[in-house]
Amino acid sequence: MITTDFFGYPKLYNRISWAIAIYTTTGIYCFYTAIKYFFHNETSLLAWQPILVAFIFASLLARYIFLMMMFIDGQFYRKKLKKKHVTFDNKTA
Amino acid sequence: MLSFINLLSPYYMYIKFAHVIFVMMWAWSAVQAFTHYLIPAFSAWRQRPDDENAIKRRNWAIERFDDGVLFEHIAFPIVIITGLLLYVLGGWSTSANWLLLKLAIIVVLMIPIEIADYYLAHFGGNKARIRIAGDMQRYENMIQWHWLFFLITTPIIMLFATTIIFLAVVKPF
Ligand code: HEM
């Protein structure tokens, strides 16, 4: 028997959104800073201020990704979407 | 290498045209199908996971979408190749901050996302091929992984594709 229940749920989305936000911010920061450091001898990004900005950005990004995931997955609008998207060949929906 | 640069440099603007036109194709070709066909089909299934009609329509939508992203996936390597050409021919370097940030986003986000997307749509995760092979458990699993992939990547692409294009066009720093 194949189960068609989706394995995703809000708590998982929250964890994923944090993981992705941290990966993204760290990745972009490290890539940018490493090239500036090794190829241009620039160290201006190796200070607490840019790191603080990156941290704030990561937090906002995590929140944004989480809300978008919930929204696209229809977690906020169950009732509204039901009428609109369950359709013509399924009148009982 | 030098003669290669000499040969192509008069065509810099033509290559830039190709870069931009394929960026358009990459960025927008799947949007309408995604928003108005795929999402409604998946929403219906998410609300009624056991509804046969909803499942049928979801399966049809994702199989069509696997083919639909072909435009995007032809465009992406062309964007990368023409981008690299512009970089070399234009004498650009990573001292251009906008370009470095753009490259960071492409390397950290876009390339891994596209690799996963190629796999899910055309290679091991191609739904039509899995269905024809008769492995329906894998079919269902792949559809669900693909849905999780969309949930994760949609916000990322919306934000960062716009950022890349903004950086390249405005060159703000
Ligand atoms: C997803 C990938 C990419 C997107 C969305 C993108 C987007 C763009 C756009 C819209 C422009 C036009 C800017 C303008 O005409 O003012 C541009 C220009 C440019 N791109 Fe890309 N690009 C991508 C990948 C790359 C890559 C991988 C490289 C190089 C390694 C690259 C190098 C360049 C260069 C050097 C220009 C400047 C052309 C100029 O202003 O003369 N791009 N890009």
PDB file of C-alpha atoms and ligand atoms in Angstrom:
ATOM      1  CA  MET A   1       0.000   0.000   0.000  1.00  0.00           C
ATOM      2  CA  ILE A   2       1.461   3.340  -1.042  1.00  0.00           C
ATOM      3  CA  THR A   3       0.808   6.129   1.414  1.00  0.00           C
ATOM      4  CA  THR A   4       0.128   9.488  -0.193  1.00  0.00           C
ATOM      5  CA  ASP A   5       0.427  11.515   3.024  1.00  0.00           C
ATOM      6  CA  PHE A   6       3.178  14.079   2.686  1.00  0.00           C
ATOM      7  CA  PHE A   7       6.063  13.738   5.144  1.00  0.00           C
ATOM      8  CA  GLY A   8       6.520  17.498   5.606  1.00  0.00           C
ATOM      9  CA  TYR A   9       5.199  19.352   8.665  1.00  0.00           C
ATOM     10  CA  PRO A  10       5.693  22.857  10.151  1.00  0.00           C
ATOM     11  CA  LYS A  11       8.334  21.941  12.730  1.00  0.00           C
ATOM     12  CA  LEU A  12      10.447  20.336  10.002  1.00  0.00           C
ATOM     13  CA  TYR A  13       9.995  23.446   7.830  1.00  0.00           C
ATOM     14  CA  ASN A  14      11.248  25.589  10.687  1.00  0.00           C
ATOM     15  CA  ARG A  15      14.368  23.467  11.100  1.00  0.00           C
ATOM     16  CA  ILE A  16      14.985  23.399   7.346  1.00  0.00           C
ATOM     17  CA  SER A  17      14.570  27.153   7.038  1.00  0.00           C
ATOM     18  CA  TRP A  18      17.188  27.760   9.743  1.00  0.00           C
ATOM     19  CA  ALA A  19      19.577  25.268   8.163  1.00  0.00           C
ATOM     20  CA  ILE A  20      19.200  26.845   4.728  1.00  0.00           C
ATOM     21  CA  ALA A  21      19.510  30.392   6.071  1.00  0.00           C
ATOM     22  CA  ILE A  22      22.684  29.543   7.988  1.00  0.00           C
ATOM     23  CA  TYR A  23      24.164  27.655   5.017  1.00  0.00           C
ATOM     24  CA  THR A  24      23.331  30.517   2.642  1.00  0.00           C
ATOM     25  CA  THR A  25      24.645  33.314   4.795  1.00  0.00           C
ATOM     26  CA  THR A  26      27.783  31.484   5.867  1.00  0.00           C
ATOM     27  CA  GLY A  27      28.461  30.298   2.337  1.00  0.00           C
ATOM     28  CA  ILE A  28      28.084  33.695   0.705  1.00  0.00           C
ATOM     29  CA  TYR A  29      30.010  35.448   3.496  1.00  0.00           C
ATOM     30  CA  CYS A  30      32.891  32.942   3.383  1.00  0.00           C
ATOM     31  CA  PHE A  31      33.098  32.930  -0.423  1.00  0.00           C
ATOM     32  CA  TYR A  32      33.096  36.717  -0.631  1.00  0.00           C
ATOM     33  CA  THR A  33      35.470  37.261   2.277  1.00  0.00           C
ATOM     34  CA  ALA A  34      37.899  34.527   1.204  1.00  0.00           C
ATOM     35  CA  ILE A  35      38.287  35.949  -2.294  1.00  0.00           C
ATOM     36  CA  LYS A  36      38.701  39.474  -0.946  1.00  0.00           C
ATOM     37  CA  TYR A  37      41.278  38.202   1.551  1.00  0.00           C
ATOM     38  CA  PHE A  38      43.320  35.865  -0.647  1.00  0.00           C
ATOM     39  CA  PHE A  39      43.210  37.749  -3.967  1.00  0.00           C
ATOM     40  CA  HIS A  40      42.907  41.364  -2.896  1.00  0.00           C
ATOM     41  CA  ASN A  41      44.411  41.425   0.599  1.00  0.00           C
ATOM     42  CA  GLU A  42      41.253  43.066   1.880  1.00  0.00           C
ATOM     43  CA  THR A  43      40.254  42.403   5.481  1.00  0.00           C
ATOM     44  CA  SER A  44      37.434  44.905   5.926  1.00  0.00           C
ATOM     45  CA  LEU A  45      34.827  42.149   6.181  1.00  0.00           C
ATOM     46  CA  LEU A  46      36.710  40.350   8.930  1.00  0.00           C
ATOM     47  CA  ALA A  47      35.225  42.407  11.718  1.00  0.00           C
ATOM     48  CA  TRP A  48      32.366  42.045  14.168  1.00  0.00           C
ATOM     49  CA  GLN A  49      30.075  44.521  12.390  1.00  0.00           C
ATOM     50  CA  PRO A  50      29.752  42.600   9.094  1.00  0.00           C
ATOM     51  CA  ILE A  51      29.370  39.372  11.075  1.00  0.00           C
ATOM     52  CA  LEU A  52      26.566  40.934  13.113  1.00  0.00           C
ATOM     53  CA  VAL A  53      24.882  42.104   9.916  1.00  0.00           C
ATOM     54  CA  ALA A  54      25.240  38.582   8.488  1.00  0.00           C
ATOM     55  CA  PHE A  55      23.697  37.130  11.636  1.00  0.00           C
ATOM     56  CA  ILE A  56      20.716  39.497  11.477  1.00  0.00           C
ATOM     57  CA  PHE A  57      20.339  38.738   7.771  1.00  0.00           C
ATOM     58  CA  ALA A  58      20.376  34.988   8.476  1.00  0.00           C
ATOM     59  CA  SER A  59      17.641  35.360  11.101  1.00  0.00           C
ATOM     60  CA  LEU A  60      15.412  37.359   8.771  1.00  0.00           C
ATOM     61  CA  LEU A  61      16.123  34.938   5.942  1.00  0.00           C
ATOM     62  CA  ALA A  62      15.158  31.948   8.105  1.00  0.00           C
ATOM     63  CA  ARG A  63      11.866  33.620   9.031  1.00  0.00           C
ATOM     64  CA  TYR A  64      11.150  34.525   5.404  1.00  0.00           C
ATOM     65  CA  ILE A  65      11.887  31.009   4.139  1.00  0.00           C
ATOM     66  CA  PHE A  66       9.752  29.463   6.870  1.00  0.00           C
ATOM     67  CA  LEU A  67       6.750  31.710   6.158  1.00  0.00           C
ATOM     68  CA  MET A  68       7.042  31.129   2.422  1.00  0.00           C
ATOM     69  CA  MET A  69       7.256  27.350   2.899  1.00  0.00           C
ATOM     70  CA  MET A  70       4.146  27.409   5.085  1.00  0.00           C
ATOM     71  CA  PHE A  71       2.358  29.625   2.596  1.00  0.00           C
ATOM     72  CA  ILE A  72       3.175  27.545  -0.491  1.00  0.00           C
ATOM     73  CA  ASP A  73       2.348  24.346   1.338  1.00  0.00           C
ATOM     74  CA  GLY A  74      -1.110  25.815   1.991  1.00  0.00           C
ATOM     75  CA  GLN A  75      -0.731  25.739   5.774  1.00  0.00           C
ATOM     76  CA  PHE A  76      -2.284  29.183   6.228  1.00  0.00           C
ATOM     77  CA  TYR A  77      -5.017  29.081   3.624  1.00  0.00           C
ATOM     78  CA  ARG A  78      -6.432  25.597   3.749  1.00  0.00           C
ATOM     79  CA  LYS A  79     -10.071  26.626   3.548  1.00  0.00           C
ATOM     80  CA  LYS A  80      -9.686  29.271   0.883  1.00  0.00           C
ATOM     81  CA  LEU A  81      -7.600  27.104  -1.444  1.00  0.00           C
ATOM     82  CA  LYS A  82      -9.998  24.208  -1.075  1.00  0.00           C
ATOM     83  CA  LYS A  83     -12.792  25.953  -2.918  1.00  0.00           C
ATOM     84  CA  LYS A  84     -10.613  27.417  -5.576  1.00  0.00           C
ATOM     85  CA  HIS A  85      -8.381  24.528  -6.471  1.00  0.00           C
ATOM     86  CA  VAL A  86     -10.258  21.309  -5.909  1.00  0.00           C
ATOM     87  CA  THR A  87     -12.109  21.262  -9.096  1.00  0.00           C
ATOM     88  CA  PHE A  88     -14.560  20.492 -11.819  1.00  0.00           C
ATOM     89  CA  ASP A  89     -14.262  16.707 -12.042  1.00  0.00           C
ATOM     90  CA  ASN A  90     -14.602  16.315  -8.311  1.00  0.00           C
ATOM     91  CA  LYS A  91     -17.849  17.951  -7.329  1.00  0.00           C
ATOM     92  CA  THR A  92     -17.886  16.521  -3.838  1.00  0.00           C
ATOM     93  CA  ALA A  93     -14.689  18.379  -2.931  1.00  0.00           C
TER      94      ALA A  93
ATOM     95  CA  MET B   1      44.209  31.810 -25.050  1.00  0.00           C
ATOM     96  CA  LEU B   2      45.175  35.306 -26.167  1.00  0.00           C
ATOM     97  CA  SER B   3      44.143  34.630 -29.764  1.00  0.00           C
ATOM     98  CA  PHE B   4      40.874  33.209 -28.468  1.00  0.00           C
ATOM     99  CA  ILE B   5      40.254  36.462 -26.604  1.00  0.00           C
ATOM    100  CA  ASN B   6      41.234  38.521 -29.667  1.00  0.00           C
ATOM    101  CA  LEU B   7      38.910  36.482 -31.823  1.00  0.00           C
ATOM    102  CA  LEU B   8      35.870  36.895 -29.617  1.00  0.00           C
ATOM    103  CA  SER B   9      36.294  40.346 -28.093  1.00  0.00           C
ATOM    104  CA  PRO B  10      34.627  42.264 -30.949  1.00  0.00           C
ATOM    105  CA  TYR B  11      31.525  40.221 -30.157  1.00  0.00           C
ATOM    106  CA  TYR B  12      31.351  41.213 -26.489  1.00  0.00           C
ATOM    107  CA  MET B  13      27.987  42.946 -26.848  1.00  0.00           C
ATOM    108  CA  TYR B  14      26.532  40.017 -28.797  1.00  0.00           C
ATOM    109  CA  ILE B  15      27.631  37.622 -26.079  1.00  0.00           C
ATOM    110  CA  LYS B  16      26.105  39.943 -23.527  1.00  0.00           C
ATOM    111  CA  PHE B  17      22.872  39.854 -25.488  1.00  0.00           C
ATOM    112  CA  ALA B  18      22.948  36.037 -25.375  1.00  0.00           C
ATOM    113  CA  HIS B  19      23.724  36.179 -21.651  1.00  0.00           C
ATOM    114  CA  VAL B  20      20.770  38.426 -20.922  1.00  0.00           C
ATOM    115  CA  ILE B  21      18.257  36.654 -23.163  1.00  0.00           C
ATOM    116  CA  PHE B  22      19.107  33.303 -21.576  1.00  0.00           C
ATOM    117  CA  VAL B  23      18.956  34.867 -18.123  1.00  0.00           C
ATOM    118  CA  MET B  24      15.378  35.851 -18.977  1.00  0.00           C
ATOM    119  CA  MET B  25      14.621  32.322 -20.086  1.00  0.00           C
ATOM    120  CA  TRP B  26      16.198  30.860 -16.967  1.00  0.00           C
ATOM    121  CA  ALA B  27      14.428  33.206 -14.616  1.00  0.00           C
ATOM    122  CA  TRP B  28      10.903  33.267 -16.011  1.00  0.00           C
ATOM    123  CA  SER B  29      10.208  30.268 -18.231  1.00  0.00           C
ATOM    124  CA  ALA B  30       8.713  28.082 -15.499  1.00  0.00           C
ATOM    125  CA  VAL B  31       6.887  30.720 -13.492  1.00  0.00           C
ATOM    126  CA  GLN B  32       3.421  30.562 -15.014  1.00  0.00           C
ATOM    127  CA  ALA B  33       3.243  26.772 -15.051  1.00  0.00           C
ATOM    128  CA  PHE B  34       4.564  26.642 -11.508  1.00  0.00           C
ATOM    129  CA  THR B  35       2.206  29.228 -10.055  1.00  0.00           C
ATOM    130  CA  HIS B  36      -1.024  28.443 -11.830  1.00  0.00           C
ATOM    131  CA  TYR B  37      -0.823  24.745 -12.682  1.00  0.00           C
ATOM    132  CA  LEU B  38       1.575  22.994 -10.338  1.00  0.00           C
ATOM    133  CA  ILE B  39       0.808  24.801  -7.076  1.00  0.00           C
ATOM    134  CA  PRO B  40      -3.000  24.448  -7.397  1.00  0.00           C
ATOM    135  CA  ALA B  41      -2.648  20.746  -8.218  1.00  0.00           C
ATOM    136  CA  PHE B  42      -0.381  20.154  -5.237  1.00  0.00           C
ATOM    137  CA  SER B  43      -2.533  22.307  -2.926  1.00  0.00           C
ATOM    138  CA  ALA B  44      -5.544  20.184  -3.774  1.00  0.00           C
ATOM    139  CA  TRP B  45      -3.591  17.034  -2.962  1.00  0.00           C
ATOM    140  CA  ARG B  46      -2.241  18.512   0.293  1.00  0.00           C
ATOM    141  CA  GLN B  47      -5.786  19.175   1.440  1.00  0.00           C
ATOM    142  CA  ARG B  48      -7.128  15.811   0.416  1.00  0.00           C
ATOM    143  CA  PRO B  49      -4.198  13.381   0.312  1.00  0.00           C
ATOM    144  CA  ASP B  50      -6.462  10.403  -0.390  1.00  0.00           C
ATOM    145  CA  ASP B  51      -8.585  11.968  -3.119  1.00  0.00           C
ATOM    146  CA  GLU B  52      -7.971   9.987  -6.293  1.00  0.00           C
ATOM    147  CA  ASN B  53      -8.740  12.893  -8.591  1.00  0.00           C
ATOM    148  CA  ALA B  54      -6.429  15.217  -6.727  1.00  0.00           C
ATOM    149  CA  ILE B  55      -3.633  12.637  -6.881  1.00  0.00           C
ATOM    150  CA  LYS B  56      -4.176  12.048 -10.590  1.00  0.00           C
ATOM    151  CA  ARG B  57      -4.046  15.746 -11.359  1.00  0.00           C
ATOM    152  CA  ARG B  58      -0.978  16.226  -9.157  1.00  0.00           C
ATOM    153  CA  ASN B  59       0.821  13.401 -10.972  1.00  0.00           C
ATOM    154  CA  TRP B  60      -0.087  14.781 -14.375  1.00  0.00           C
ATOM    155  CA  ALA B  61       1.023  18.287 -13.373  1.00  0.00           C
ATOM    156  CA  ILE B  62       4.414  17.177 -12.045  1.00  0.00           C
ATOM    157  CA  GLU B  63       5.108  14.980 -15.075  1.00  0.00           C
ATOM    158  CA  ARG B  64       4.344  17.919 -17.388  1.00  0.00           C
ATOM    159  CA  PHE B  65       6.420  20.197 -15.207  1.00  0.00           C
ATOM    160  CA  ASP B  66       9.408  17.814 -15.388  1.00  0.00           C
ATOM    161  CA  ASP B  67       9.364  18.472 -19.133  1.00  0.00           C
ATOM    162  CA  GLY B  68       8.406  22.126 -18.741  1.00  0.00           C
ATOM    163  CA  VAL B  69      11.602  23.037 -16.905  1.00  0.00           C
ATOM    164  CA  LEU B  70      13.592  21.995 -19.948  1.00  0.00           C
ATOM    165  CA  PHE B  71      13.743  25.631 -21.111  1.00  0.00           C
ATOM    166  CA  GLU B  72      15.157  26.707 -17.791  1.00  0.00           C
ATOM    167  CA  HIS B  73      17.666  23.889 -17.794  1.00  0.00           C
ATOM    168  CA  ILE B  74      18.884  24.572 -21.318  1.00  0.00           C
ATOM    169  CA  ALA B  75      19.248  28.252 -20.460  1.00  0.00           C
ATOM    170  CA  PHE B  76      21.247  27.790 -17.248  1.00  0.00           C
ATOM    171  CA  PRO B  77      24.471  26.315 -18.691  1.00  0.00           C
ATOM    172  CA  ILE B  78      24.362  28.897 -21.497  1.00  0.00           C
ATOM    173  CA  VAL B  79      24.086  31.668 -18.915  1.00  0.00           C
ATOM    174  CA  ILE B  80      27.107  30.286 -17.071  1.00  0.00           C
ATOM    175  CA  ILE B  81      29.185  29.862 -20.251  1.00  0.00           C
ATOM    176  CA  THR B  82      28.332  33.293 -21.653  1.00  0.00           C
ATOM    177  CA  GLY B  83      28.909  34.790 -18.200  1.00  0.00           C
ATOM    178  CA  LEU B  84      32.374  33.267 -18.049  1.00  0.00           C
ATOM    179  CA  LEU B  85      33.056  34.554 -21.578  1.00  0.00           C
ATOM    180  CA  LEU B  86      32.007  38.074 -20.591  1.00  0.00           C
ATOM    181  CA  TYR B  87      34.248  37.822 -17.545  1.00  0.00           C
ATOM    182  CA  VAL B  88      37.290  36.885 -19.596  1.00  0.00           C
ATOM    183  CA  LEU B  89      36.649  39.074 -22.636  1.00  0.00           C
ATOM    184  CA  GLY B  90      35.650  42.138 -20.638  1.00  0.00           C
ATOM    185  CA  GLY B  91      38.735  41.958 -18.452  1.00  0.00           C
ATOM    186  CA  TRP B  92      36.493  41.772 -15.377  1.00  0.00           C
ATOM    187  CA  SER B  93      37.887  40.721 -12.020  1.00  0.00           C
ATOM    188  CA  THR B  94      36.631  40.010  -8.530  1.00  0.00           C
ATOM    189  CA  SER B  95      37.589  43.530  -7.526  1.00  0.00           C
ATOM    190  CA  ALA B  96      34.155  44.432  -8.933  1.00  0.00           C
ATOM    191  CA  ASN B  97      32.183  43.900  -5.736  1.00  0.00           C
ATOM    192  CA  TRP B  98      28.789  43.438  -7.403  1.00  0.00           C
ATOM    193  CA  LEU B  99      30.252  40.700  -9.572  1.00  0.00           C
ATOM    194  CA  LEU B 100      31.883  38.933  -6.648  1.00  0.00           C
ATOM    195  CA  LEU B 101      28.633  38.951  -4.689  1.00  0.00           C
ATOM    196  CA  LYS B 102      26.777  37.711  -7.766  1.00  0.00           C
ATOM    197  CA  LEU B 103      29.267  34.886  -8.190  1.00  0.00           C
ATOM    198  CA  ALA B 104      29.017  33.988  -4.500  1.00  0.00           C
ATOM    199  CA  ILE B 105      25.242  33.633  -4.819  1.00  0.00           C
ATOM    200  CA  ILE B 106      25.579  31.567  -7.996  1.00  0.00           C
ATOM    201  CA  VAL B 107      28.177  29.212  -6.532  1.00  0.00           C
ATOM    202  CA  VAL B 108      26.616  28.815  -3.088  1.00  0.00           C
ATOM    203  CA  LEU B 109      22.948  28.669  -4.111  1.00  0.00           C
ATOM    204  CA  MET B 110      22.109  28.503  -7.792  1.00  0.00           C
ATOM    205  CA  ILE B 111      24.476  25.761  -8.929  1.00  0.00           C
ATOM    206  CA  PRO B 112      23.543  23.300  -6.130  1.00  0.00           C
ATOM    207  CA  ILE B 113      19.830  24.070  -6.633  1.00  0.00           C
ATOM    208  CA  GLU B 114      20.102  23.476 -10.367  1.00  0.00           C
ATOM    209  CA  ILE B 115      21.995  20.205  -9.880  1.00  0.00           C
ATOM    210  CA  ALA B 116      19.210  18.919  -7.613  1.00  0.00           C
ATOM    211  CA  ASP B 117      16.613  20.216 -10.055  1.00  0.00           C
ATOM    212  CA  TYR B 118      18.236  18.479 -13.047  1.00  0.00           C
ATOM    213  CA  TYR B 119      18.229  15.242 -11.084  1.00  0.00           C
ATOM    214  CA  LEU B 120      14.604  15.526  -9.948  1.00  0.00           C
ATOM    215  CA  ALA B 121      13.247  16.562 -13.328  1.00  0.00           C
ATOM    216  CA  HIS B 122      15.322  14.744 -15.931  1.00  0.00           C
ATOM    217  CA  PHE B 123      17.522  12.053 -14.402  1.00  0.00           C
ATOM    218  CA  GLY B 124      16.857   9.656 -11.509  1.00  0.00           C
ATOM    219  CA  GLY B 125      13.816  11.630 -10.376  1.00  0.00           C
ATOM    220  CA  ASN B 126      12.016  11.870 -13.723  1.00  0.00           C
ATOM    221  CA  LYS B 127       8.459  10.853 -12.796  1.00  0.00           C
ATOM    222  CA  ALA B 128       7.273   9.622 -16.182  1.00  0.00           C
ATOM    223  CA  ARG B 129      10.216   7.263 -16.484  1.00  0.00           C
ATOM    224  CA  ILE B 130       9.716   5.934 -12.949  1.00  0.00           C
ATOM    225  CA  ARG B 131       6.014   5.382 -13.670  1.00  0.00           C
ATOM    226  CA  ILE B 132       6.776   3.496 -16.863  1.00  0.00           C
ATOM    227  CA  ALA B 133       9.292   1.357 -14.972  1.00  0.00           C
ATOM    228  CA  GLY B 134       6.418   0.512 -12.625  1.00  0.00           C
ATOM    229  CA  ASP B 135       8.058   1.462  -9.327  1.00  0.00           C
ATOM    230  CA  MET B 136       5.087   3.308  -7.819  1.00  0.00           C
ATOM    231  CA  GLN B 137       6.547   3.632  -4.335  1.00  0.00           C
ATOM    232  CA  ARG B 138       9.572   5.458  -5.757  1.00  0.00           C
ATOM    233  CA  TYR B 139       7.180   7.503  -7.922  1.00  0.00           C
ATOM    234  CA  GLU B 140       5.323   8.730  -4.836  1.00  0.00           C
ATOM    235  CA  ASN B 141       8.567   9.321  -2.918  1.00  0.00           C
ATOM    236  CA  MET B 142      10.080  11.347  -5.745  1.00  0.00           C
ATOM    237  CA  ILE B 143       6.953  13.487  -6.078  1.00  0.00           C
ATOM    238  CA  GLN B 144       7.082  14.202  -2.368  1.00  0.00           C
ATOM    239  CA  TRP B 145      10.807  15.030  -2.460  1.00  0.00           C
ATOM    240  CA  HIS B 146      10.160  17.274  -5.421  1.00  0.00           C
ATOM    241  CA  TRP B 147       7.444  19.075  -3.447  1.00  0.00           C
ATOM    242  CA  LEU B 148       9.823  19.595  -0.520  1.00  0.00           C
ATOM    243  CA  PHE B 149      12.403  20.850  -3.024  1.00  0.00           C
ATOM    244  CA  PHE B 150       9.875  23.422  -4.333  1.00  0.00           C
ATOM    245  CA  LEU B 151       8.974  24.525  -0.814  1.00  0.00           C
ATOM    246  CA  ILE B 152      12.621  25.143   0.014  1.00  0.00           C
ATOM    247  CA  THR B 153      13.824  26.640  -3.248  1.00  0.00           C
ATOM    248  CA  THR B 154      10.912  28.909  -4.206  1.00  0.00           C
ATOM    249  CA  PRO B 155      11.641  31.562  -1.539  1.00  0.00           C
ATOM    250  CA  ILE B 156      15.381  31.296  -2.266  1.00  0.00           C
ATOM    251  CA  ILE B 157      15.011  31.696  -6.022  1.00  0.00           C
ATOM    252  CA  MET B 158      12.507  34.548  -5.682  1.00  0.00           C
ATOM    253  CA  LEU B 159      14.841  36.511  -3.459  1.00  0.00           C
ATOM    254  CA  PHE B 160      18.259  35.665  -4.849  1.00  0.00           C
ATOM    255  CA  ALA B 161      17.537  35.531  -8.589  1.00  0.00           C
ATOM    256  CA  THR B 162      16.143  39.042  -8.230  1.00  0.00           C
ATOM    257  CA  THR B 163      19.247  40.038  -6.264  1.00  0.00           C
ATOM    258  CA  ILE B 164      21.587  38.640  -8.934  1.00  0.00           C
ATOM    259  CA  ILE B 165      19.801  40.499 -11.716  1.00  0.00           C
ATOM    260  CA  PHE B 166      19.710  43.690  -9.644  1.00  0.00           C
ATOM    261  CA  LEU B 167      23.440  43.433  -8.939  1.00  0.00           C
ATOM    262  CA  ALA B 168      24.303  42.793 -12.591  1.00  0.00           C
ATOM    263  CA  VAL B 169      22.141  45.577 -13.993  1.00  0.00           C
ATOM    264  CA  VAL B 170      22.552  48.302 -11.372  1.00  0.00           C
ATOM    265  CA  LYS B 171      26.128  47.399 -10.335  1.00  0.00           C
ATOM    266  CA  PRO B 172      25.509  49.297  -7.088  1.00  0.00           C
ATOM    267  CA  PHE B 173      29.004  48.880  -5.595  1.00  0.00           C
TER     268      PHE B 173
HETATM  269  C1  HEM C   1      22.273  32.719 -12.705  1.00  0.00           C
HETATM  270  C2  HEM C   1      23.266  33.243 -13.264  1.00  0.00           C
HETATM  271  C3  HEM C   1      23.393  34.644 -13.815  1.00  0.00           C
HETATM  272  C4  HEM C   1      22.468  35.654 -13.936  1.00  0.00           C
HETATM  273  C5  HEM C   1      21.019  35.649 -13.509  1.00  0.00           C
HETATM  274  C6  HEM C   1      23.142  36.778 -14.577  1.00  0.00           C
HETATM  275  C7  HEM C   1      22.537  37.981 -14.900  1.00  0.00           C
HETATM  276  C8  HEM C   1      23.150  38.996 -15.603  1.00  0.00           C
HETATM  277  C9  HEM C   1      22.493  40.150 -16.185  1.00  0.00           C
HETATM  278  C10 HEM C   1      20.997  40.422 -16.142  1.00  0.00           C
HETATM  279  C11 HEM C   1      23.444  40.919 -16.760  1.00  0.00           C
HETATM  280  C12 HEM C   1      23.214  42.215 -17.542  1.00  0.00           C
HETATM  281  C13 HEM C   1      23.808  43.430 -16.934  1.00  0.00           C
HETATM  282  C14 HEM C   1      23.784  44.617 -17.847  1.00  0.00           C
HETATM  283  O1  HEM C   1      23.676  44.452 -19.076  1.00  0.00           O
HETATM  284  O2  HEM C   1      23.862  45.712 -17.356  1.00  0.00           O
HETATM  285  C15 HEM C   1      24.718  40.274 -16.535  1.00  0.00           C
HETATM  286  C16 HEM C   1      25.936  40.758 -16.921  1.00  0.00           C
HETATM  287  C17 HEM C   1      27.146  40.163 -16.666  1.00  0.00           C
HETATM  288  N1  HEM C   1      27.336  38.874 -16.211  1.00  0.00           N
HETATM  289 FE1  HEM C   1      25.906  37.637 -15.559  1.00  0.00          FE
HETATM  290  N2  HEM C   1      24.447  36.420 -14.808  1.00  0.00           N
HETATM  291  C18 HEM C   1      24.641  35.134 -14.363  1.00  0.00           C
HETATM  292  C19 HEM C   1      25.812  34.403 -14.391  1.00  0.00           C
HETATM  293  C20 HEM C   1      27.057  34.925 -14.662  1.00  0.00           C
HETATM  294  C21 HEM C   1      28.322  34.256 -14.490  1.00  0.00           C
HETATM  295  C22 HEM C   1      28.501  32.827 -14.010  1.00  0.00           C
HETATM  296  C23 HEM C   1      29.286  35.166 -14.822  1.00  0.00           C
HETATM  297  C24 HEM C   1      30.784  35.058 -14.837  1.00  0.00           C
HETATM  298  C25 HEM C   1      31.558  34.259 -14.298  1.00  0.00           C
HETATM  299  C26 HEM C   1      28.643  36.362 -15.230  1.00  0.00           C
HETATM  300  C27 HEM C   1      29.302  37.502 -15.660  1.00  0.00           C
HETATM  301  C28 HEM C   1      28.699  38.656 -16.088  1.00  0.00           C
HETATM  302  C29 HEM C   1      29.402  39.860 -16.467  1.00  0.00           C
HETATM  303  C30 HEM C   1      30.908  40.045 -16.441  1.00  0.00           C
HETATM  304  C31 HEM C   1      28.434  40.809 -16.815  1.00  0.00           C
HETATM  305  C32 HEM C   1      28.692  42.264 -17.161  1.00  0.00           C
HETATM  306  C33 HEM C   1      28.473  42.613 -18.562  1.00  0.00           C
HETATM  307  C34 HEM C   1      28.617  44.089 -18.740  1.00  0.00           C
HETATM  308  O3  HEM C   1      28.008  44.864 -17.997  1.00  0.00           O
HETATM  309  O4  HEM C   1      29.352  44.451 -19.635  1.00  0.00           O
HETATM  310  N3  HEM C   1      27.289  36.196 -15.128  1.00  0.00           N
HETATM  311  N4  HEM C   1      24.503  39.078 -15.850  1.00  0.00           N
END
